[in-house]
mmCIF file of C-alpha atoms and ligand atoms in Angstrom:
data_model
loop_
_atom_site.group_PDB
_atom_site.id
_atom_site.type_symbol
_atom_site.label_atom_id
_atom_site.label_comp_id
_atom_site.label_asym_id
_atom_site.label_seq_id
_atom_site.Cartn_x
_atom_site.Cartn_y
_atom_site.Cartn_z
ATOM 1 C CA MET A 24 261.559 44.208 -6.601
ATOM 2 C CA LEU A 25 260.877 41.252 -8.858
ATOM 3 C CA ALA A 26 263.548 38.656 -9.101
ATOM 4 C CA VAL A 27 265.021 38.656 -12.548
ATOM 5 C CA THR A 28 265.640 35.459 -14.411
ATOM 6 C CA LEU A 29 268.862 35.672 -16.283
ATOM 7 C CA ALA A 30 269.213 35.147 -19.957
ATOM 8 C CA ALA A 31 271.897 32.735 -18.843
ATOM 9 C CA GLY A 32 274.541 31.140 -20.964
ATOM 10 C CA CYS A 33 275.780 34.520 -22.104
ATOM 11 C CA ALA A 34 275.946 33.585 -25.770
ATOM 12 C CA ALA A 35 277.621 36.320 -27.752
ATOM 13 C CA ALA A 36 276.194 37.640 -30.995
ATOM 14 C CA GLY A 37 279.085 36.319 -33.006
ATOM 15 C CA ASP A 38 280.759 32.941 -32.965
ATOM 16 C CA GLU A 39 282.895 33.783 -29.995
ATOM 17 C CA GLY A 40 281.379 32.478 -26.786
ATOM 18 C CA GLY A 41 280.792 35.087 -24.124
ATOM 19 C CA GLY A 42 283.347 34.928 -21.400
ATOM 20 C CA GLY A 43 280.795 35.645 -18.719
ATOM 21 C CA SER A 44 280.538 33.776 -15.513
ATOM 22 C CA GLY A 45 276.801 33.552 -16.013
ATOM 23 C CA THR A 46 276.406 32.839 -12.340
ATOM 24 C CA GLY A 47 273.672 35.392 -11.941
ATOM 25 C CA GLY A 48 274.777 36.376 -8.479
ATOM 26 C CA THR A 49 273.521 39.122 -6.260
ATOM 27 C CA GLY A 50 275.576 41.578 -4.253
ATOM 28 C CA PRO A 51 277.190 45.010 -4.496
ATOM 29 C CA ILE A 52 277.642 46.373 -8.002
ATOM 30 C CA THR A 53 279.596 49.074 -9.797
ATOM 31 C CA PHE A 54 277.999 51.307 -12.413
ATOM 32 C CA ALA A 55 280.628 52.530 -14.868
ATOM 33 C CA THR A 56 279.534 55.474 -16.959
ATOM 34 C CA GLY A 57 280.797 58.719 -18.482
ATOM 35 C CA ARG A 58 281.673 61.604 -16.186
ATOM 36 C CA ASP A 59 278.619 63.023 -14.443
ATOM 37 C CA THR A 60 279.372 66.598 -15.486
ATOM 38 C CA THR A 61 276.160 68.019 -14.035
ATOM 39 C CA ALA A 62 276.396 66.014 -10.795
ATOM 40 C CA TYR A 63 272.886 64.535 -10.841
ATOM 41 C CA LEU A 64 273.573 60.826 -10.525
ATOM 42 C CA GLN A 65 274.556 60.212 -6.901
ATOM 43 C CA PRO A 66 271.206 61.233 -5.334
ATOM 44 C CA LEU A 67 269.430 58.902 -7.758
ATOM 45 C CA LEU A 68 271.763 56.068 -6.862
ATOM 46 C CA ASP A 69 271.313 56.790 -3.144
ATOM 47 C CA ARG A 70 267.626 55.926 -3.457
ATOM 48 C CA TRP A 71 268.498 52.471 -4.737
ATOM 49 C CA ASN A 72 271.144 52.061 -2.036
ATOM 50 C CA GLN A 73 268.728 52.884 0.751
ATOM 51 C CA ALA A 74 266.356 50.174 -0.417
ATOM 52 C CA HIS A 75 269.108 47.620 -1.205
ATOM 53 C CA PRO A 76 271.704 47.668 1.568
ATOM 54 C CA ALA A 77 273.190 44.329 0.510
ATOM 55 C CA GLU A 78 273.289 45.258 -3.187
ATOM 56 C CA LYS A 79 274.593 48.792 -3.114
ATOM 57 C CA VAL A 80 275.665 50.413 -6.330
ATOM 58 C CA THR A 81 278.890 52.403 -6.551
ATOM 59 C CA LEU A 82 279.311 55.019 -9.244
ATOM 60 C CA LEU A 83 282.501 54.775 -11.239
ATOM 61 C CA GLU A 84 282.928 57.821 -13.423
ATOM 62 C CA LEU A 85 284.802 57.236 -16.658
ATOM 63 C CA PRO A 86 286.240 60.109 -18.721
ATOM 64 C CA GLU A 87 283.931 62.678 -20.247
ATOM 65 C CA ALA A 88 284.683 62.050 -23.940
ATOM 66 C CA ALA A 89 282.847 59.181 -25.637
ATOM 67 C CA ASP A 90 286.037 57.745 -27.197
ATOM 68 C CA GLU A 91 287.877 57.681 -23.881
ATOM 69 C CA GLN A 92 284.930 56.025 -22.146
ATOM 70 C CA ARG A 93 284.979 53.333 -24.767
ATOM 71 C CA ALA A 94 288.754 52.851 -24.491
ATOM 72 C CA GLN A 95 288.540 52.367 -20.744
ATOM 73 C CA MET A 96 285.633 49.940 -20.964
ATOM 74 C CA VAL A 97 287.313 47.936 -23.719
ATOM 75 C CA ALA A 98 290.549 47.644 -21.715
ATOM 76 C CA ASN A 99 288.577 46.412 -18.717
ATOM 77 C CA LEU A 100 286.503 43.907 -20.669
ATOM 78 C CA GLN A 101 289.388 42.576 -22.716
ATOM 79 C CA ALA A 102 291.064 41.789 -19.407
ATOM 80 C CA ARG A 103 287.851 39.952 -18.417
ATOM 81 C CA SER A 104 287.724 42.023 -15.270
ATOM 82 C CA SER A 105 284.692 41.793 -13.003
ATOM 83 C CA ARG A 106 285.186 45.383 -11.818
ATOM 84 C CA TYR A 107 282.310 46.851 -13.855
ATOM 85 C CA ASP A 108 278.856 45.324 -13.457
ATOM 86 C CA VAL A 109 276.574 47.797 -15.203
ATOM 87 C CA LEU A 110 277.877 49.726 -18.188
ATOM 88 C CA GLY A 111 276.458 53.055 -19.310
ATOM 89 C CA LEU A 112 276.992 52.277 -22.943
ATOM 90 C CA ASP A 113 276.916 54.928 -25.653
ATOM 91 C CA VAL A 114 274.357 53.870 -28.287
ATOM 92 C CA ILE A 115 277.137 53.399 -30.850
ATOM 93 C CA LEU A 116 278.763 50.579 -28.889
ATOM 94 C CA THR A 117 276.044 47.909 -28.835
ATOM 95 C CA ALA A 118 277.281 46.047 -31.929
ATOM 96 C CA GLU A 119 280.940 45.985 -30.950
ATOM 97 C CA PHE A 120 280.319 44.943 -27.342
ATOM 98 C CA ALA A 121 277.769 42.277 -28.280
ATOM 99 C CA GLU A 122 279.930 40.889 -31.058
ATOM 100 C CA ASN A 123 282.884 40.526 -28.690
ATOM 101 C CA GLY A 124 280.851 38.815 -25.986
ATOM 102 C CA TRP A 125 281.526 41.602 -23.474
ATOM 103 C CA ILE A 126 277.881 42.105 -22.524
ATOM 104 C CA ILE A 127 275.077 39.609 -22.004
ATOM 105 C CA PRO A 128 271.792 39.408 -23.911
ATOM 106 C CA LEU A 129 268.786 40.426 -21.833
ATOM 107 C CA GLU A 130 265.265 39.085 -21.786
ATOM 108 C CA ARG A 131 263.056 41.561 -23.644
ATOM 109 C CA GLY A 132 259.981 40.722 -21.622
ATOM 110 C CA LEU A 133 261.552 42.104 -18.459
ATOM 111 C CA PHE A 134 261.621 45.678 -19.715
ATOM 112 C CA PRO A 135 258.714 47.912 -20.839
ATOM 113 C CA LEU A 136 260.255 48.503 -24.257
ATOM 114 C CA ASP A 137 256.917 49.235 -25.943
ATOM 115 C CA ARG A 138 256.593 52.363 -23.818
ATOM 116 C CA PHE A 139 259.971 53.709 -24.904
ATOM 117 C CA LEU A 140 260.617 55.874 -27.976
ATOM 118 C CA PRO A 141 260.961 53.341 -30.838
ATOM 119 C CA PRO A 142 264.222 54.625 -32.433
ATOM 120 C CA VAL A 143 265.820 54.474 -29.012
ATOM 121 C CA VAL A 144 264.933 50.799 -28.539
ATOM 122 C CA GLU A 145 266.496 50.066 -31.941
ATOM 123 C CA THR A 146 269.899 51.200 -30.635
ATOM 124 C CA ALA A 147 269.878 48.471 -28.000
ATOM 125 C CA LEU A 148 269.115 45.623 -30.431
ATOM 126 C CA TYR A 149 271.686 43.700 -32.428
ATOM 127 C CA LYS A 150 271.192 40.581 -34.526
ATOM 128 C CA GLY A 151 267.705 40.150 -33.145
ATOM 129 C CA LYS A 152 268.618 40.284 -29.463
ATOM 130 C CA LEU A 153 268.364 42.899 -26.755
ATOM 131 C CA TRP A 154 271.807 43.746 -25.376
ATOM 132 C CA ALA A 155 271.073 46.742 -23.203
ATOM 133 C CA VAL A 156 268.153 48.785 -21.910
ATOM 134 C CA PRO A 157 267.614 52.341 -23.122
ATOM 135 C CA TYR A 158 268.414 54.820 -20.369
ATOM 136 C CA THR A 159 268.823 58.272 -21.918
ATOM 137 C CA SER A 160 268.201 59.389 -25.435
ATOM 138 C CA ASN A 161 269.838 62.401 -27.035
ATOM 139 C CA ALA A 162 269.365 64.763 -29.938
ATOM 140 C CA GLY A 163 271.293 67.889 -30.770
ATOM 141 C CA LEU A 164 269.569 71.242 -30.348
ATOM 142 C CA LEU A 165 270.474 74.774 -31.332
ATOM 143 C CA TYR A 166 270.847 76.971 -28.255
ATOM 144 C CA TYR A 167 270.527 80.678 -28.853
ATOM 145 C CA ARG A 168 270.448 83.960 -26.998
ATOM 146 C CA THR A 169 266.974 85.473 -27.079
ATOM 147 C CA ASP A 170 268.361 88.916 -26.219
ATOM 148 C CA LEU A 171 270.506 88.918 -29.372
ATOM 149 C CA VAL A 172 268.419 86.888 -31.809
ATOM 150 C CA ASP A 173 265.011 88.057 -33.022
ATOM 151 C CA LYS A 174 263.976 85.022 -34.980
ATOM 152 C CA PRO A 175 265.820 81.716 -34.533
ATOM 153 C CA PRO A 176 267.505 80.551 -37.747
ATOM 154 C CA ARG A 177 266.048 77.617 -39.667
ATOM 155 C CA THR A 178 268.758 77.391 -42.301
ATOM 156 C CA TRP A 179 272.558 77.557 -42.309
ATOM 157 C CA ALA A 180 272.389 80.774 -44.334
ATOM 158 C CA GLU A 181 270.219 82.392 -41.669
ATOM 159 C CA LEU A 182 272.493 81.144 -38.912
ATOM 160 C CA ARG A 183 275.559 82.445 -40.752
ATOM 161 C CA ASP A 184 274.020 85.870 -41.433
ATOM 162 C CA GLN A 185 272.848 86.299 -37.867
ATOM 163 C CA ALA A 186 276.118 85.051 -36.370
ATOM 164 C CA ARG A 187 278.128 87.404 -38.613
ATOM 165 C CA GLU A 188 275.931 90.339 -37.672
ATOM 166 C CA ILE A 189 275.948 89.640 -33.925
ATOM 167 C CA THR A 190 279.704 89.142 -33.724
ATOM 168 C CA LYS A 191 280.220 92.467 -35.503
ATOM 169 C CA LYS A 192 278.011 94.363 -33.086
ATOM 170 C CA HIS A 193 278.738 92.602 -29.795
ATOM 171 C CA ASP A 194 281.751 91.229 -28.042
ATOM 172 C CA ILE A 195 280.620 87.611 -28.335
ATOM 173 C CA GLY A 196 281.441 84.533 -30.442
ATOM 174 C CA GLY A 197 278.977 83.417 -33.118
ATOM 175 C CA TYR A 198 278.435 79.657 -33.294
ATOM 176 C CA ALA A 199 280.158 76.530 -31.972
ATOM 177 C CA GLY A 200 279.503 72.854 -31.539
ATOM 178 C CA GLN A 201 281.820 69.975 -30.643
ATOM 179 C CA PHE A 202 284.708 70.436 -33.055
ATOM 180 C CA LEU A 203 287.634 68.659 -31.406
ATOM 181 C CA ALA A 204 288.705 65.463 -33.216
ATOM 182 C CA TYR A 205 286.643 62.812 -31.353
ATOM 183 C CA GLU A 206 283.164 61.245 -31.482
ATOM 184 C CA GLY A 207 281.529 64.619 -30.935
ATOM 185 C CA LEU A 208 282.943 65.912 -34.216
ATOM 186 C CA THR A 209 281.706 62.806 -36.040
ATOM 187 C CA VAL A 210 278.276 63.627 -34.613
ATOM 188 C CA ASN A 211 278.452 67.290 -35.689
ATOM 189 C CA PHE A 212 279.660 66.422 -39.174
ATOM 190 C CA SER A 213 277.077 63.644 -39.607
ATOM 191 C CA GLU A 214 274.407 66.172 -38.668
ATOM 192 C CA ALA A 215 275.728 68.595 -41.272
ATOM 193 C CA VAL A 216 275.682 65.892 -43.958
ATOM 194 C CA GLN A 217 272.168 64.775 -43.005
ATOM 195 C CA SER A 218 271.004 68.350 -42.853
ATOM 196 C CA ALA A 219 272.147 68.736 -46.458
ATOM 197 C CA GLY A 220 270.139 65.643 -47.398
ATOM 198 C CA GLY A 221 272.953 63.060 -47.370
ATOM 199 C CA GLU A 222 274.363 60.229 -45.301
ATOM 200 C CA ILE A 223 277.938 59.064 -44.649
ATOM 201 C CA VAL A 224 277.572 55.308 -44.122
ATOM 202 C CA SER A 225 274.443 53.159 -44.503
ATOM 203 C CA ARG A 226 272.565 52.286 -41.309
ATOM 204 C CA ASP A 227 273.705 48.653 -41.457
ATOM 205 C CA GLY A 228 277.314 49.780 -41.639
ATOM 206 C CA GLY A 229 277.857 47.890 -44.907
ATOM 207 C CA GLU A 230 278.233 50.678 -47.442
ATOM 208 C CA VAL A 231 279.716 54.163 -47.688
ATOM 209 C CA THR A 232 276.869 56.252 -49.047
ATOM 210 C CA LEU A 233 278.573 59.635 -48.876
ATOM 211 C CA ASP A 234 278.162 61.730 -51.988
ATOM 212 C CA PRO A 235 281.326 63.886 -52.105
ATOM 213 C CA ALA A 236 279.393 66.938 -53.330
ATOM 214 C CA THR A 237 276.958 66.756 -50.381
ATOM 215 C CA GLY A 238 279.849 66.046 -48.023
ATOM 216 C CA GLY A 239 281.611 69.083 -49.496
ATOM 217 C CA THR A 240 278.556 71.291 -48.912
ATOM 218 C CA ALA A 241 278.375 70.134 -45.283
ATOM 219 C CA LEU A 242 282.083 70.758 -44.766
ATOM 220 C CA ASP A 243 281.854 74.175 -46.398
ATOM 221 C CA PHE A 244 279.283 75.285 -43.830
ATOM 222 C CA LEU A 245 281.833 74.688 -41.065
ATOM 223 C CA ILE A 246 284.921 75.771 -43.027
ATOM 224 C CA GLN A 247 283.319 79.068 -43.931
ATOM 225 C CA GLY A 248 282.483 79.745 -40.290
ATOM 226 C CA VAL A 249 286.081 79.174 -39.202
ATOM 227 C CA ARG A 250 287.497 81.218 -42.079
ATOM 228 C CA GLU A 251 285.161 84.123 -41.479
ATOM 229 C CA GLY A 252 285.527 83.980 -37.721
ATOM 230 C CA TRP A 253 281.893 83.494 -36.704
ATOM 231 C CA ILE A 254 282.944 80.024 -35.587
ATOM 232 C CA PRO A 255 285.613 81.000 -33.025
ATOM 233 C CA LYS A 256 289.019 79.311 -33.415
ATOM 234 C CA GLU A 257 289.020 78.132 -29.807
ATOM 235 C CA SER A 258 285.939 76.024 -30.515
ATOM 236 C CA LEU A 259 288.139 73.655 -32.520
ATOM 237 C CA ASN A 260 289.113 72.348 -29.074
ATOM 238 C CA TYR A 261 285.567 72.050 -27.761
ATOM 239 C CA LYS A 262 283.880 68.897 -26.539
ATOM 240 C CA GLU A 263 280.409 69.014 -24.935
ATOM 241 C CA GLU A 264 281.663 70.605 -21.720
ATOM 242 C CA GLU A 265 283.682 73.412 -23.273
ATOM 243 C CA SER A 266 280.823 74.391 -25.569
ATOM 244 C CA ARG A 267 278.327 74.210 -22.707
ATOM 245 C CA LEU A 268 280.472 76.536 -20.589
ATOM 246 C CA ALA A 269 281.184 78.936 -23.457
ATOM 247 C CA PHE A 270 277.469 79.353 -24.072
ATOM 248 C CA GLN A 271 276.316 79.585 -20.479
ATOM 249 C CA GLU A 272 279.099 82.043 -19.634
ATOM 250 C CA GLY A 273 277.897 84.364 -22.386
ATOM 251 C CA ARG A 274 280.727 83.736 -24.864
ATOM 252 C CA LEU A 275 278.542 82.444 -27.703
ATOM 253 C CA ALA A 276 275.347 83.606 -29.381
ATOM 254 C CA PHE A 277 274.560 80.138 -30.805
ATOM 255 C CA ALA A 278 275.668 76.663 -29.777
ATOM 256 C CA ARG A 279 274.915 73.142 -30.852
ATOM 257 C CA ASN A 280 274.666 70.924 -27.820
ATOM 258 C CA TRP A 281 272.695 68.118 -26.223
ATOM 259 C CA PRO A 282 269.768 68.897 -23.903
ATOM 260 C CA HIS A 283 271.746 68.329 -20.697
ATOM 261 C CA ALA A 284 273.264 71.783 -21.254
ATOM 262 C CA TYR A 285 269.811 73.331 -20.857
ATOM 263 C CA GLY A 286 269.472 73.211 -17.053
ATOM 264 C CA PRO A 287 272.832 74.887 -16.351
ATOM 265 C CA ALA A 288 272.324 77.448 -19.163
ATOM 266 C CA LYS A 289 268.918 78.360 -17.749
ATOM 267 C CA ALA A 290 270.422 78.731 -14.283
ATOM 268 C CA GLU A 291 273.025 81.187 -15.620
ATOM 269 C CA LEU A 292 271.136 83.005 -18.355
ATOM 270 C CA GLY A 293 267.476 82.687 -17.373
ATOM 271 C CA ASP A 294 265.142 83.965 -20.091
ATOM 272 C CA LYS A 295 268.035 84.880 -22.332
ATOM 273 C CA VAL A 296 268.310 81.248 -23.476
ATOM 274 C CA ALA A 297 266.071 79.228 -25.749
ATOM 275 C CA VAL A 298 266.508 76.166 -27.940
ATOM 276 C CA THR A 299 265.236 75.177 -31.342
ATOM 277 C CA ARG A 300 265.826 72.456 -33.920
ATOM 278 C CA LEU A 301 269.190 72.350 -35.638
ATOM 279 C CA PRO A 302 269.223 74.349 -38.852
ATOM 280 C CA GLY A 303 269.921 72.716 -42.212
ATOM 281 C CA LEU A 304 270.799 73.572 -45.785
ATOM 282 C CA ASN A 305 267.263 74.352 -46.949
ATOM 283 C CA GLY A 306 265.212 74.245 -43.768
ATOM 284 C CA PRO A 307 265.358 72.545 -40.375
ATOM 285 C CA GLY A 308 268.195 70.059 -40.144
ATOM 286 C CA SER A 309 268.379 66.622 -38.650
ATOM 287 C CA SER A 310 270.164 65.457 -35.527
ATOM 288 C CA THR A 311 272.304 62.430 -34.902
ATOM 289 C CA LEU A 312 270.658 60.081 -32.443
ATOM 290 C CA GLY A 313 272.692 59.937 -29.240
ATOM 291 C CA GLY A 314 272.126 58.454 -25.854
ATOM 292 C CA ALA A 315 273.191 55.735 -23.488
ATOM 293 C CA ASN A 316 271.889 52.262 -22.754
ATOM 294 C CA LEU A 317 272.545 50.167 -19.668
ATOM 295 C CA ALA A 318 274.230 46.827 -20.250
ATOM 296 C CA VAL A 319 275.450 44.035 -17.992
ATOM 297 C CA SER A 320 279.103 43.064 -18.218
ATOM 298 C CA ALA A 321 279.667 39.443 -19.194
ATOM 299 C CA PHE A 322 282.302 39.298 -16.447
ATOM 300 C CA SER A 323 280.163 40.686 -13.639
ATOM 301 C CA LYS A 324 279.805 38.397 -10.645
ATOM 302 C CA HIS A 325 276.502 40.013 -9.682
ATOM 303 C CA GLN A 326 274.541 39.911 -12.900
ATOM 304 C CA GLN A 327 271.195 39.413 -11.233
ATOM 305 C CA THR A 328 271.562 42.515 -9.108
ATOM 306 C CA ALA A 329 272.863 44.346 -12.168
ATOM 307 C CA GLN A 330 269.661 43.553 -14.081
ATOM 308 C CA GLU A 331 267.413 44.458 -11.192
ATOM 309 C CA PHE A 332 269.240 47.738 -10.843
ATOM 310 C CA ILE A 333 268.741 48.392 -14.578
ATOM 311 C CA ARG A 334 265.012 47.752 -14.218
ATOM 312 C CA TYR A 335 264.887 50.287 -11.429
ATOM 313 C CA PHE A 336 267.089 52.859 -13.107
ATOM 314 C CA THR A 337 265.089 52.796 -16.340
ATOM 315 C CA SER A 338 261.715 52.806 -14.553
ATOM 316 C CA LEU A 339 259.232 55.607 -15.181
ATOM 317 C CA GLU A 340 259.811 56.991 -11.708
ATOM 318 C CA ASN A 341 263.571 57.241 -12.119
ATOM 319 C CA GLU A 342 263.411 58.416 -15.728
ATOM 320 C CA ARG A 343 261.343 61.387 -14.624
ATOM 321 C CA ARG A 344 264.196 62.332 -12.289
ATOM 322 C CA VAL A 345 266.749 61.816 -15.054
ATOM 323 C CA LEU A 346 264.943 64.668 -16.780
ATOM 324 C CA THR A 347 264.152 66.889 -13.802
ATOM 325 C CA GLU A 348 267.495 66.475 -12.015
ATOM 326 C CA GLY A 349 269.868 65.863 -14.926
ATOM 327 C CA SER A 350 268.061 67.475 -17.873
ATOM 328 C CA PHE A 351 268.868 64.340 -19.862
ATOM 329 C CA PRO A 352 266.281 63.146 -22.378
ATOM 330 C CA PRO A 353 264.332 60.234 -20.914
ATOM 331 C CA VAL A 354 263.398 57.201 -22.986
ATOM 332 C CA TRP A 355 259.740 56.879 -21.884
ATOM 333 C CA THR A 356 257.485 58.370 -24.571
ATOM 334 C CA GLU A 357 254.816 59.556 -22.131
ATOM 335 C CA LEU A 358 257.197 61.887 -20.294
ATOM 336 C CA TYR A 359 257.423 64.031 -23.434
ATOM 337 C CA ASP A 360 253.673 64.622 -23.339
ATOM 338 C CA ASP A 361 253.357 65.455 -19.648
ATOM 339 C CA PRO A 362 252.020 69.041 -19.306
ATOM 340 C CA GLU A 363 253.801 69.657 -16.017
ATOM 341 C CA LEU A 364 257.125 68.639 -17.492
ATOM 342 C CA ILE A 365 256.512 70.628 -20.675
ATOM 343 C CA GLU A 366 255.937 73.700 -18.590
ATOM 344 C CA ARG A 367 259.252 73.228 -16.837
ATOM 345 C CA PHE A 368 261.136 72.081 -19.959
ATOM 346 C CA PRO A 369 259.420 73.933 -22.814
ATOM 347 C CA TYR A 370 261.725 72.312 -25.362
ATOM 348 C CA LEU A 371 260.311 68.804 -24.770
ATOM 349 C CA PRO A 372 258.094 68.775 -27.896
ATOM 350 C CA VAL A 373 261.011 70.039 -30.028
ATOM 351 C CA LEU A 374 263.250 67.430 -28.449
ATOM 352 C CA LYS A 375 260.764 64.618 -29.061
ATOM 353 C CA GLU A 376 260.521 65.627 -32.701
ATOM 354 C CA SER A 377 264.320 65.871 -32.935
ATOM 355 C CA ILE A 378 264.724 62.364 -31.495
ATOM 356 C CA LEU A 379 262.047 60.867 -33.727
ATOM 357 C CA THR A 380 263.602 62.432 -36.838
ATOM 358 C CA ALA A 381 267.206 61.832 -35.768
ATOM 359 C CA LYS A 382 269.481 59.487 -37.697
ATOM 360 C CA ALA A 383 271.253 56.693 -35.894
ATOM 361 C CA ARG A 384 274.937 56.165 -36.554
ATOM 362 C CA PRO A 385 275.879 53.010 -38.467
ATOM 363 C CA VAL A 386 275.603 49.676 -36.700
ATOM 364 C CA SER A 387 279.033 48.119 -36.972
ATOM 365 C CA ALA A 388 281.410 46.248 -34.719
ATOM 366 C CA ASN A 389 284.077 48.465 -36.333
ATOM 367 C CA TYR A 390 282.189 51.680 -35.785
ATOM 368 C CA ASN A 391 285.084 53.184 -33.869
ATOM 369 C CA GLN A 392 287.426 52.970 -36.855
ATOM 370 C CA LEU A 393 284.887 54.579 -39.155
ATOM 371 C CA SER A 394 284.350 57.389 -36.713
ATOM 372 C CA LEU A 395 288.074 58.047 -36.276
ATOM 373 C CA VAL A 396 288.426 58.575 -40.018
ATOM 374 C CA ILE A 397 285.463 60.956 -40.134
ATOM 375 C CA ALA A 398 286.526 63.038 -37.133
ATOM 376 C CA SER A 399 290.181 63.271 -38.102
ATOM 377 C CA SER A 400 289.493 64.298 -41.730
ATOM 378 C CA VAL A 401 287.090 67.029 -40.615
ATOM 379 C CA ALA A 402 289.387 68.262 -37.829
ATOM 380 C CA LYS A 403 292.284 68.502 -40.270
ATOM 381 C CA VAL A 404 290.447 70.739 -42.695
ATOM 382 C CA LEU A 405 288.935 72.902 -39.953
ATOM 383 C CA GLY A 406 292.401 73.403 -38.478
ATOM 384 C CA ASP A 407 293.687 74.537 -41.850
ATOM 385 C CA PRO A 408 290.597 75.644 -43.757
ATOM 386 C CA THR A 409 292.373 76.737 -46.935
ATOM 387 C CA PRO A 410 294.211 74.325 -49.199
ATOM 388 C CA GLU A 411 292.013 71.565 -50.631
ATOM 389 C CA SER A 412 288.501 71.879 -51.950
ATOM 390 C CA ALA A 413 285.872 70.572 -49.550
ATOM 391 C CA ASP A 414 284.640 68.083 -52.169
ATOM 392 C CA ASP A 415 288.138 66.580 -52.403
ATOM 393 C CA VAL A 416 288.313 66.186 -48.629
ATOM 394 C CA ALA A 417 284.932 64.425 -48.678
ATOM 395 C CA ALA A 418 286.053 62.203 -51.572
ATOM 396 C CA SER A 419 289.192 61.079 -49.764
ATOM 397 C CA MET A 420 287.224 60.502 -46.562
ATOM 398 C CA LYS A 421 284.913 58.315 -48.620
ATOM 399 C CA SER A 422 287.731 56.155 -49.941
ATOM 400 C CA GLU A 423 289.284 55.727 -46.504
ATOM 401 C CA LEU A 424 285.918 54.601 -45.138
ATOM 402 C CA GLU A 425 285.468 52.199 -48.053
ATOM 403 C CA GLU A 426 288.848 50.683 -47.296
ATOM 404 C CA ILE A 427 287.818 49.974 -43.691
ATOM 405 C CA ILE A 428 284.559 48.343 -44.729
ATOM 406 C CA ARG A 429 286.320 46.286 -47.434
ATOM 407 C CA THR A 430 288.914 44.883 -45.061
ATOM 408 C CA GLN A 431 286.744 44.246 -42.021
HETATM 409 C C1 LIG B 517 276.609 62.247 -26.260
HETATM 410 C C2 LIG B 517 275.688 61.259 -26.959
HETATM 411 C C3 LIG B 517 276.472 60.119 -27.499
HETATM 412 C C4 LIG B 517 277.566 60.630 -28.413
HETATM 413 C C5 LIG B 517 278.457 61.628 -27.688
HETATM 414 C C6 LIG B 517 279.456 62.260 -28.640
HETATM 415 O O1 LIG B 517 277.127 61.706 -25.114
HETATM 416 O O2 LIG B 517 274.693 60.814 -26.082
HETATM 417 O O3 LIG B 517 275.644 59.214 -28.186
HETATM 418 O O4 LIG B 517 278.323 59.595 -28.966
HETATM 419 O O5 LIG B 517 277.673 62.628 -27.101
HETATM 420 O O6 LIG B 517 280.304 63.135 -28.013
#
C-alpha cells in the first residue's frame, strides 16, 4: 500500500479553522457508518484487517435512518471526539461537514476520480476541494412483481391503474416508498417533483425554485394513493428497511427502493421480481441521487491510516464486492459495463442511466433544515390527506423554505 501524504493543516472550507490534530498518524481506526442492514461489510473489512494487523479497522454501526446517522456524527464531531476515524457520509452532508471543519480536505491526485461516475464525484466536492471519496452511489428504482404485472408502468397513471387493479384482485398492497417523516420522504417527494418536471431548491442551495402547481401535482400523486388505498396506510411509517421487507415478503406489488433491496428480494422472490426506472408524470421519472462518500474526521488521531483505508475500500477490487456482496451501486463506471456483472445484476444498465439522470439534492450547510421542512410538510398531508389543497401545501412549504434560506 502506498503511503499517503496528508493534505495537512486541515483548513476548513469556511473561515473556521478545522479542529483536527493533523498529525497524520497510523494505527487502528474506526469506520462509522449507517447500519449494515444486509450484513455485507464485515467480510470486506476482514480482508483489510488481515493485511494490516497494526491498523485494523473496527466497524461502528450508526442508526439506519439518514437523519439519525447525521445526528450521531454531529454530536461526536461537535465534541471533537477522536472516536470516529472514517465516516461513511451521506452525499447530502459534504457541505455541512466541510463548512464546520469536521472533515479534512483530501488530495485529489490520490484517488482515481476520473474513473468514477461524474455526478457521484460532484457530491464529494465543495468550494473547489475534495472532502470525501465516493464509495457507493444510489438511485431509486421501481421494484415490481412480474407475476402480477404484465408491462411495467412508465407513468404515474399507469402505476396507479395497475396498483388499483392488482389490489382489487389479490390480497396484496399496491405501492409504497419511504413515507415516514425523515430524509427518505424528502427523497421520495423530490423524485415526485422532478418527475413532474420541477425542482424544490436550486442545486447551489441558494433559491427555492418550487412551483406550487408542480409541487401540488407531485403531492397529489401520493395523496391520491393514500386516499384510494393503493398506497397502504402502514407505509406512512416505512423507511428503507420496512419497505424492503414488505416487498420481499410479498406484501406489495410495487415498491420504490434503492438497489440494495435487490439481492434480498431476489433471494426471496426469485424470478417474480424485476426493477425498472421510476415512473413520472408523462413518462419515465427521475431519481434523487443518493449514496455515501468516505471522509476522514478532523479529530482522528490516525488520519494517514484512515486515508489508506479509504483508498483500499474504494478500489476497483473492493467496489466489485460492494456490488456482488452488498448489492450497493459501485462508483466505478466500468463495473456497470462488465458483461459478467450485468448477467448477475440485469438492472445495471437501468441503474447506470438512473444515476446519470438523477438530480442531486441542494448543496447547503443548512441542508438538514431544508429537508426537515420538506419531509414534515409532506408527512402531515399524507397523514391527513383531506383538508387543504395540494397546491396550498406546496405554497406554504415554499415560503417556509424561503425563510430558512433568507435567514441563513
Ligand atoms: C440512502 C441514500 C442516501 C439518502 C437516504 C435517505 O441511504 O444513499 O443518500 O439520503 O437513503 O433515506
